[in-house]
Amino acid sequence: MAPLTTDASTRTILSRWRSILADPSGLRPLRIGIAASYTVEPLLPALGCFLADRGLAATFVVTPFNQIYQSLVDPQSTLREAPLDLTLVLPRLEELCGRALHELSTLAPEAISTARGASRAEVAQLASVVASYARTSNGPVICGNFAKAPSSPLGVLDATHEASEGQLRRELNVDLWRSLSQTHVITVDVEDAVAQCGAANAYDDRMWHVSRHPYSVAFGKQLAYWISRTIAPLFVAPAKVIVLDLDNTLWGGVIGEDGIGGIALGDSGLGSAYVAFQEALLAYRNQGVLLCVASKNNERDALEVFDKHSAMRIRREHLAAYRINWNRKSDSLVELSRELNVGVDSIVFIDDSPTECEEVRHVLPQVTVLQVPSDPALIVAALRSVPALDRVALTSEDRARAEQYRIEFERQSVAPKAGSTARELSEYLRSLGLKVTVRRPTTDESARVAQLTQKTNQFNLTTIRRTEPEIDALMSDPTWRVFVLTASDRFGDYGLVGVCIVRAAERLEIDSFLLSCRILGRGVETAFLACVLRDLSTIKGDTVYANLVETPKNVPVRQFLPSHGFAHTPEGKWKRPVNPESLNTPHIEIAT
Amino acid sequence: MSGFTEVRSIRYARPMSPPESLLSKLSLVLSEIAGVNVTLLSEQSSPSNLPEWDSMTNIHFIGAIEEEFGVTISTADALNLHSLGDVARFVEAKQPRA
C-alpha cells in the first residue's frame, strides 16, 4: 500500500487505521502513552497510520486531558500500568499558563511582570517533571513545545507591547529547549509544525468549544505526520547512505555531452539550485550519512567534475565510495552496500530518471528511492522530506563517521597498488607514521571493548563475545588482564581498534585477541602482541598460551600464531616464550 | 446563528425525506468512520441507537462531511445534527445547487 500523505481524506485515514488495528501482523508493536493538555484523540488515527507506514503498530494509552502533571507524577497513573515503549507529552501554553496569560492581558504593569515570572516558573516545573518521569520511565520520552496562537488579545500591539504573548511564548520555548536539552527528553517541534501550516489554518475554534481539541482537521494530519517523523527514528534505524546519480541530479545537463564547462552548476539560475542541493546533502553527511555515487558515465569525465569544477560543493573526498560505470544501478547499489558493509535497506537512492528509479524499486524494494523533481529548485525540499533520513539524536560516532571515510580515502590515495613489491609496501607502511598505544581500558571504555568483541569477525582469535557488564567484571578481577590498543597515523585517528584479554591464573593464557578491520594490514598486530607480552613479563610465568577457534570468517587471523613464534602444544593449543624481544615493528612508534 | 435557526426549521417545521442518493453516500462515509456495516445504517441512525457513533466518531464524521461535501458546519449546526437523516437534510440544504 502506498504511504499515506497528509492530504489523505478523513475517510481514508479512518478506514486504514481500522484495518491496521484489525491486522497489525508484520508491524512492530509500539505502546505509546500520551499526556496532553487537550483532547488528543482526534490525532490518533492519522498518527497510527503514519507510524504503520514506518513499520510500527501503535497502541495508545491516553491519560485524561489537561492532567499532565498528575499523569507523569502519580505512581498509579495509567502510564505506569503497563510497560510503554514511548511516552508523548503534549502541553499547550493556553492550558499550562492560562491564568498567567489572562493576567498579561490586563496590561497592569505589576501583573505583567508577575505573569511573566509565573509562566517561566511553570515551564521550568514542566521540564523538571518531564525529566524526572523520563529517568524512571520505560522507553524514550518526547515533549512538544509551544506553538503560536492564531491571534493575540493585543492584536497588532502584541508586536511592541511588553505584555506581548508572542514574545513570552518565544522565551518560554527557549527555556523549555534549554532545560530539555540537558536531559534525554526529545523535543517535537509543534511550534514549527504550526508555522509550516500557518496558524490561521492550524486551529479550529469550533473543535475547541465542542471537544477541547484545538486543531483543524487538516492540521491534525500534519501534526500527526510530524510527530510520527520524530517517533520513528527512535525505533527504526535511519538510512546510513545516500547514493546519488550525477547527470541532472547533482548538476544540470549531461557531463558526457555538455562537458565540464557546459553543465549547469554555479552561482545563479539552475546551477544555483544544484549547488543548494549539494549543500543540503553535505548537511546530512555532517549527521553521519555517507554520500556515494552510482552513475552511468565514463569514470574519468565524472570524477573530473568533482576534482576541477569550481562550483562543486561535494568533492571527491566527501564520497565514501562510488560506482561510475555502465552497469545496472541495482548492481551498483548492491556492490556499494557490500563495500560499506551496510544493508541495502539503509540506502536512499536519488536519481532523476524514472526508468532507473523503477529498476531499483523493482529489483531492490528495500531501498528508499527518491526521484528528483524535474524542477531543480524543488530538490532540496524533496530531499528533506525523506523520513528515512530523519535522526532525533546524534552520537559522537555518527558525527565522526563521514570524517573517518574521508581519512580512509586519503590513506587509500597513497596506498600501493596490487602487485607492488615488498619494498614498496614497507615504504608505504613507513610513510603512514603509525603510532600505537597499548594500555588498560578506562571504565568508560568498557562499552567500546564489548562492542568490539561483539562485532569483530575477521581478525579475532577466539570470537568470544562479551557484554559490557562482563567486560567490567574482567577489568576488576585480578586474575584477568584486559588490554586495548589505540592507533593513529599522519592522516588521523583510528580510535580504539584492538582488544586483548589474558587470563593470568595458574598459567598465562590469551583468551581473546582481536583487531578491528579498520587497522588490518599494517603490522599493528605484532606491535600489539609485543606490548602485551612486555606487560606480562613483569608477572610470573615465562610461557604464554593461546587458542585459535576457527570460524568461517576469521581466515585473516589463522596464520597469526605460527608467524609470531607460537608452537603447537599436545593439547591442541599454542604456546611461546613470554620474552617479547623477538617481535620487531620498526615502522610503528609505540607510545607508552 | 442563522445555521442554528435553519436546522431547527428543517427538523421541526419541514421534516422532508432527504434524497436517497445523498443518504446512501452519507451512510457509506459514516460506516467507514464508525466501522459499522453500511446495511445497519438508516435515516434514523443516531448516537443514541448506534453505540459506535460516539463523541470521537462524531468529530471525525463532521470533519469527513466537510471534506466530502464541501460544506461548512457551524458549531451550532454540529450540536444539532442528531441523526443521519438530520445530517442528510442539512447537507442537502447547504450544498451548492448544480
mmCIF file of N, CA and C in Angstrom, chain A residues 507-592:
data_model
loop_
_atom_site.group_PDB
_atom_site.id
_atom_site.type_symbol
_atom_site.label_atom_id
_atom_site.label_comp_id
_atom_site.label_asym_id
_atom_site.label_seq_id
_atom_site.Cartn_x
_atom_site.Cartn_y
_atom_site.Cartn_z
ATOM 1 N N ARG A 507 48.333 -20.329 34.815
ATOM 2 C CA ARG A 507 49.299 -20.022 33.754
ATOM 3 C C ARG A 507 48.776 -18.840 32.955
ATOM 4 N N LEU A 508 49.630 -18.290 32.081
ATOM 5 C CA LEU A 508 49.219 -17.142 31.270
ATOM 6 C C LEU A 508 48.565 -17.649 29.991
ATOM 7 N N GLU A 509 47.332 -17.210 29.723
ATOM 8 C CA GLU A 509 46.651 -17.680 28.517
ATOM 9 C C GLU A 509 45.899 -16.533 27.849
ATOM 10 N N ILE A 510 46.163 -16.360 26.547
ATOM 11 C CA ILE A 510 45.449 -15.322 25.789
ATOM 12 C C ILE A 510 44.049 -15.846 25.475
ATOM 13 N N ASP A 511 43.064 -15.198 26.061
ATOM 14 C CA ASP A 511 41.671 -15.632 25.926
ATOM 15 C C ASP A 511 41.040 -15.012 24.689
ATOM 16 N N SER A 512 41.370 -13.750 24.419
ATOM 17 C CA SER A 512 40.849 -13.044 23.253
ATOM 18 C C SER A 512 41.944 -12.152 22.697
ATOM 19 N N PHE A 513 42.001 -12.077 21.372
ATOM 20 C CA PHE A 513 42.942 -11.174 20.721
ATOM 21 C C PHE A 513 42.279 -10.761 19.421
ATOM 22 N N LEU A 514 41.956 -9.484 19.301
ATOM 23 C CA LEU A 514 41.221 -9.074 18.099
ATOM 24 C C LEU A 514 41.594 -7.651 17.695
ATOM 25 N N LEU A 515 41.483 -7.403 16.386
ATOM 26 C CA LEU A 515 41.716 -6.075 15.825
ATOM 27 C C LEU A 515 40.571 -5.731 14.886
ATOM 28 N N SER A 516 40.122 -4.497 14.938
ATOM 29 C CA SER A 516 39.108 -4.024 14.006
ATOM 30 C C SER A 516 39.653 -4.084 12.582
ATOM 31 N N CYS A 517 38.759 -4.370 11.614
ATOM 32 C CA CYS A 517 39.234 -4.473 10.220
ATOM 33 C C CYS A 517 39.767 -3.144 9.706
ATOM 34 N N ARG A 518 39.387 -2.058 10.388
ATOM 35 C CA ARG A 518 39.881 -0.736 10.020
ATOM 36 C C ARG A 518 41.413 -0.644 10.009
ATOM 37 N N ILE A 519 42.067 -1.438 10.869
ATOM 38 C CA ILE A 519 43.503 -1.269 11.084
ATOM 39 C C ILE A 519 44.311 -2.420 10.495
ATOM 40 N N LEU A 520 43.627 -3.384 9.884
ATOM 41 C CA LEU A 520 44.340 -4.579 9.393
ATOM 42 C C LEU A 520 45.314 -4.234 8.268
ATOM 43 N N GLY A 521 46.331 -5.087 8.116
ATOM 44 C CA GLY A 521 47.262 -4.945 7.001
ATOM 45 C C GLY A 521 48.349 -3.911 7.242
ATOM 46 N N ARG A 522 48.539 -3.534 8.491
ATOM 47 C CA ARG A 522 49.560 -2.522 8.769
ATOM 48 C C ARG A 522 50.577 -3.014 9.788
ATOM 49 N N GLY A 523 50.534 -4.291 10.110
ATOM 50 C CA GLY A 523 51.508 -4.845 11.038
ATOM 51 C C GLY A 523 51.271 -4.480 12.493
ATOM 52 N N VAL A 524 50.110 -3.944 12.785
ATOM 53 C CA VAL A 524 49.834 -3.482 14.142
ATOM 54 C C VAL A 524 49.705 -4.647 15.115
ATOM 55 N N GLU A 525 49.264 -5.817 14.591
ATOM 56 C CA GLU A 525 49.070 -6.960 15.491
ATOM 57 C C GLU A 525 50.383 -7.371 16.168
ATOM 58 N N THR A 526 51.496 -7.233 15.442
ATOM 59 C CA THR A 526 52.794 -7.603 16.017
ATOM 60 C C THR A 526 53.160 -6.656 17.161
ATOM 61 N N ALA A 527 52.944 -5.354 16.926
ATOM 62 C CA ALA A 527 53.245 -4.377 17.975
ATOM 63 C C ALA A 527 52.341 -4.600 19.187
ATOM 64 N N PHE A 528 51.077 -4.949 18.907
ATOM 65 C CA PHE A 528 50.105 -5.177 19.989
ATOM 66 C C PHE A 528 50.585 -6.346 20.860
ATOM 67 N N LEU A 529 50.937 -7.464 20.189
ATOM 68 C CA LEU A 529 51.376 -8.643 20.933
ATOM 69 C C LEU A 529 52.636 -8.324 21.741
ATOM 70 N N ALA A 530 53.585 -7.595 21.113
ATOM 71 C CA ALA A 530 54.830 -7.273 21.805
ATOM 72 C C ALA A 530 54.549 -6.490 23.089
ATOM 73 N N CYS A 531 53.625 -5.511 22.991
ATOM 74 C CA CYS A 531 53.305 -4.688 24.169
ATOM 75 C C CYS A 531 52.647 -5.523 25.262
ATOM 76 N N VAL A 532 51.752 -6.411 24.849
ATOM 77 C CA VAL A 532 51.069 -7.262 25.829
ATOM 78 C C VAL A 532 52.085 -8.152 26.532
ATOM 79 N N LEU A 533 52.997 -8.766 25.738
ATOM 80 C CA LEU A 533 53.993 -9.660 26.336
ATOM 81 C C LEU A 533 54.913 -8.900 27.287
ATOM 82 N N ARG A 534 55.254 -7.648 26.887
ATOM 83 C CA ARG A 534 56.108 -6.853 27.765
ATOM 84 C C ARG A 534 55.428 -6.648 29.119
ATOM 85 N N ASP A 535 54.130 -6.400 29.107
ATOM 86 C CA ASP A 535 53.389 -6.226 30.360
ATOM 87 C C ASP A 535 53.368 -7.527 31.155
ATOM 88 N N LEU A 536 53.153 -8.663 30.432
ATOM 89 C CA LEU A 536 53.046 -9.949 31.126
ATOM 90 C C LEU A 536 54.393 -10.392 31.703
ATOM 91 N N SER A 537 55.497 -9.916 31.094
ATOM 92 C CA SER A 537 56.808 -10.373 31.557
ATOM 93 C C SER A 537 57.103 -9.882 32.966
ATOM 94 N N THR A 538 56.325 -8.930 33.443
ATOM 95 C CA THR A 538 56.546 -8.438 34.807
ATOM 96 C C THR A 538 55.903 -9.359 35.837
ATOM 97 N N ILE A 539 55.057 -10.295 35.387
ATOM 98 C CA ILE A 539 54.463 -11.208 36.363
ATOM 99 C C ILE A 539 54.991 -12.614 36.128
ATOM 100 N N LYS A 540 54.577 -13.540 36.977
ATOM 101 C CA LYS A 540 55.101 -14.907 36.976
ATOM 102 C C LYS A 540 54.885 -15.607 35.634
ATOM 103 N N GLY A 541 55.685 -16.624 35.392
ATOM 104 C CA GLY A 541 55.499 -17.460 34.197
ATOM 105 C C GLY A 541 56.346 -16.969 33.041
ATOM 106 N N ASP A 542 56.942 -17.897 32.310
ATOM 107 C CA ASP A 542 57.732 -17.487 31.155
ATOM 108 C C ASP A 542 57.158 -18.029 29.849
ATOM 109 N N THR A 543 55.988 -18.684 29.925
ATOM 110 C CA THR A 543 55.343 -19.188 28.721
ATOM 111 C C THR A 543 53.923 -18.612 28.638
ATOM 112 N N VAL A 544 53.544 -18.219 27.423
ATOM 113 C CA VAL A 544 52.175 -17.751 27.263
ATOM 114 C C VAL A 544 51.457 -18.690 26.290
ATOM 115 N N TYR A 545 50.233 -19.066 26.660
ATOM 116 C CA TYR A 545 49.428 -19.977 25.844
ATOM 117 C C TYR A 545 48.382 -19.185 25.057
ATOM 118 N N ALA A 546 47.979 -19.750 23.937
ATOM 119 C CA ALA A 546 46.918 -19.109 23.152
ATOM 120 C C ALA A 546 46.076 -20.181 22.507
ATOM 121 N N ASN A 547 44.919 -19.761 22.026
ATOM 122 C CA ASN A 547 43.952 -20.688 21.471
ATOM 123 C C ASN A 547 43.451 -20.096 20.160
ATOM 124 N N LEU A 548 43.266 -20.944 19.159
ATOM 125 C CA LEU A 548 42.661 -20.456 17.916
ATOM 126 C C LEU A 548 41.368 -21.225 17.691
ATOM 127 N N VAL A 549 40.262 -20.506 17.642
ATOM 128 C CA VAL A 549 38.972 -21.132 17.334
ATOM 129 C C VAL A 549 38.587 -20.690 15.922
ATOM 130 N N GLU A 550 38.649 -21.624 14.970
ATOM 131 C CA GLU A 550 38.363 -21.235 13.585
ATOM 132 C C GLU A 550 36.873 -21.033 13.371
ATOM 133 N N THR A 551 36.538 -19.960 12.667
ATOM 134 C CA THR A 551 35.152 -19.717 12.251
ATOM 135 C C THR A 551 35.206 -19.483 10.738
ATOM 136 N N PRO A 552 34.055 -19.510 10.060
ATOM 137 C CA PRO A 552 34.084 -19.275 8.613
ATOM 138 C C PRO A 552 34.674 -17.911 8.258
ATOM 139 N N LYS A 553 34.644 -16.963 9.196
ATOM 140 C CA LYS A 553 35.041 -15.604 8.857
ATOM 141 C C LYS A 553 36.438 -15.204 9.317
ATOM 142 N N ASN A 554 37.064 -15.987 10.221
ATOM 143 C CA ASN A 554 38.313 -15.473 10.792
ATOM 144 C C ASN A 554 39.572 -15.967 10.072
ATOM 145 N N VAL A 555 39.474 -16.150 8.752
ATOM 146 C CA VAL A 555 40.635 -16.553 7.940
ATOM 147 C C VAL A 555 41.853 -15.639 8.161
ATOM 148 N N PRO A 556 41.667 -14.295 8.211
ATOM 149 C CA PRO A 556 42.844 -13.426 8.326
ATOM 150 C C PRO A 556 43.677 -13.653 9.585
ATOM 151 N N VAL A 557 43.120 -14.295 10.626
ATOM 152 C CA VAL A 557 43.863 -14.431 11.882
ATOM 153 C C VAL A 557 44.576 -15.791 11.979
ATOM 154 N N ARG A 558 44.306 -16.706 11.020
ATOM 155 C CA ARG A 558 44.747 -18.093 11.217
ATOM 156 C C ARG A 558 46.263 -18.253 11.193
ATOM 157 N N GLN A 559 46.972 -17.402 10.449
ATOM 158 C CA GLN A 559 48.424 -17.507 10.409
ATOM 159 C C GLN A 559 49.101 -16.691 11.514
ATOM 160 N N PHE A 560 48.289 -15.979 12.287
ATOM 161 C CA PHE A 560 48.866 -15.063 13.265
ATOM 162 C C PHE A 560 49.753 -15.787 14.279
ATOM 163 N N LEU A 561 49.266 -16.892 14.864
ATOM 164 C CA LEU A 561 50.032 -17.563 15.925
ATOM 165 C C LEU A 561 51.335 -18.167 15.386
ATOM 166 N N PRO A 562 51.280 -19.021 14.332
ATOM 167 C CA PRO A 562 52.551 -19.586 13.845
ATOM 168 C C PRO A 562 53.544 -18.525 13.375
ATOM 169 N N SER A 563 53.071 -17.427 12.798
ATOM 170 C CA SER A 563 54.015 -16.418 12.301
ATOM 171 C C SER A 563 54.541 -15.529 13.421
ATOM 172 N N HIS A 564 54.067 -15.712 14.632
ATOM 173 C CA HIS A 564 54.578 -14.925 15.750
ATOM 174 C C HIS A 564 55.194 -15.811 16.827
ATOM 175 N N GLY A 565 55.808 -16.923 16.390
ATOM 176 C CA GLY A 565 56.612 -17.732 17.301
ATOM 177 C C GLY A 565 55.830 -18.667 18.207
ATOM 178 N N PHE A 566 54.538 -18.859 17.927
ATOM 179 C CA PHE A 566 53.777 -19.813 18.732
ATOM 180 C C PHE A 566 53.927 -21.207 18.121
ATOM 181 N N ALA A 567 54.038 -22.212 18.977
ATOM 182 C CA ALA A 567 54.136 -23.596 18.513
ATOM 183 C C ALA A 567 52.967 -24.397 19.072
ATOM 184 N N HIS A 568 52.609 -25.464 18.335
ATOM 185 C CA HIS A 568 51.523 -26.343 18.788
ATOM 186 C C HIS A 568 51.843 -26.978 20.143
ATOM 187 N N THR A 569 50.847 -27.200 20.953
ATOM 188 C CA THR A 569 51.008 -27.980 22.171
ATOM 189 C C THR A 569 50.245 -29.284 21.977
ATOM 190 N N PRO A 570 50.584 -30.319 22.756
ATOM 191 C CA PRO A 570 49.888 -31.610 22.612
ATOM 192 C C PRO A 570 48.377 -31.479 22.840
ATOM 193 N N GLU A 571 47.970 -30.516 23.672
ATOM 194 C CA GLU A 571 46.536 -30.380 23.966
ATOM 195 C C GLU A 571 45.789 -29.590 22.891
ATOM 196 N N GLY A 572 46.455 -29.274 21.749
ATOM 197 C CA GLY A 572 45.768 -28.582 20.652
ATOM 198 C C GLY A 572 45.774 -27.075 20.799
ATOM 199 N N LYS A 573 46.570 -26.560 21.748
ATOM 200 C CA LYS A 573 46.680 -25.112 21.879
ATOM 201 C C LYS A 573 48.006 -24.646 21.293
ATOM 202 N N TRP A 574 48.346 -23.402 21.581
ATOM 203 C CA TRP A 574 49.593 -22.843 21.075
ATOM 204 C C TRP A 574 50.333 -22.209 22.246
ATOM 205 N N LYS A 575 51.704 -22.177 22.154
ATOM 206 C CA LYS A 575 52.451 -21.522 23.235
ATOM 207 C C LYS A 575 53.730 -20.906 22.683
ATOM 208 N N ARG A 576 54.228 -19.904 23.374
ATOM 209 C CA ARG A 576 55.519 -19.308 23.031
ATOM 210 C C ARG A 576 56.113 -18.686 24.291
ATOM 211 N N PRO A 577 57.407 -18.381 24.266
ATOM 212 C CA PRO A 577 58.003 -17.712 25.430
ATOM 213 C C PRO A 577 57.412 -16.308 25.575
ATOM 214 N N VAL A 578 57.300 -15.856 26.811
ATOM 215 C CA VAL A 578 56.772 -14.515 27.046
ATOM 216 C C VAL A 578 57.717 -13.450 26.487
ATOM 217 N N ASN A 579 59.009 -13.723 26.507
ATOM 218 C CA ASN A 579 60.019 -12.770 26.040
ATOM 219 C C ASN A 579 59.644 -12.087 24.718
ATOM 220 N N PRO A 580 59.391 -10.782 24.773
ATOM 221 C CA PRO A 580 58.877 -10.101 23.580
ATOM 222 C C PRO A 580 59.953 -9.573 22.659
ATOM 223 N N GLU A 581 61.227 -9.798 22.970
ATOM 224 C CA GLU A 581 62.295 -9.117 22.243
ATOM 225 C C GLU A 581 62.330 -9.479 20.767
ATOM 226 N N SER A 582 61.849 -10.710 20.426
ATOM 227 C CA SER A 582 61.970 -11.150 19.036
ATOM 228 C C SER A 582 60.962 -10.464 18.101
ATOM 229 N N LEU A 583 60.027 -9.710 18.660
ATOM 230 C CA LEU A 583 58.961 -9.123 17.825
ATOM 231 C C LEU A 583 59.309 -7.683 17.450
ATOM 232 N N ASN A 584 59.581 -7.470 16.165
ATOM 233 C CA ASN A 584 60.011 -6.135 15.736
ATOM 234 C C ASN A 584 59.013 -5.509 14.768
ATOM 235 N N THR A 585 58.718 -4.258 15.009
ATOM 236 C CA THR A 585 57.863 -3.497 14.086
ATOM 237 C C THR A 585 58.474 -2.109 13.932
ATOM 238 N N PRO A 586 59.540 -2.017 13.125
ATOM 239 C CA PRO A 586 60.268 -0.747 13.060
ATOM 240 C C PRO A 586 59.410 0.407 12.508
ATOM 241 N N HIS A 587 58.346 0.107 11.738
ATOM 242 C CA HIS A 587 57.569 1.202 11.152
ATOM 243 C C HIS A 587 56.523 1.753 12.111
ATOM 244 N N ILE A 588 56.416 1.175 13.311
ATOM 245 C CA ILE A 588 55.380 1.614 14.243
ATOM 246 C C ILE A 588 56.018 2.226 15.484
ATOM 247 N N GLU A 589 55.573 3.399 15.829
ATOM 248 C CA GLU A 589 56.050 4.030 17.052
ATOM 249 C C GLU A 589 55.128 3.628 18.191
ATOM 250 N N ILE A 590 55.724 3.110 19.262
ATOM 251 C CA ILE A 590 54.901 2.678 20.382
ATOM 252 C C ILE A 590 54.964 3.723 21.484
ATOM 253 N N ALA A 591 53.843 4.326 21.754
ATOM 254 C CA ALA A 591 53.781 5.338 22.809
ATOM 255 C C ALA A 591 53.509 4.641 24.122
ATOM 256 N N THR A 592 54.090 5.141 25.176
ATOM 257 C CA THR A 592 53.857 4.494 26.473
ATOM 258 C C THR A 592 53.145 5.428 27.424
#
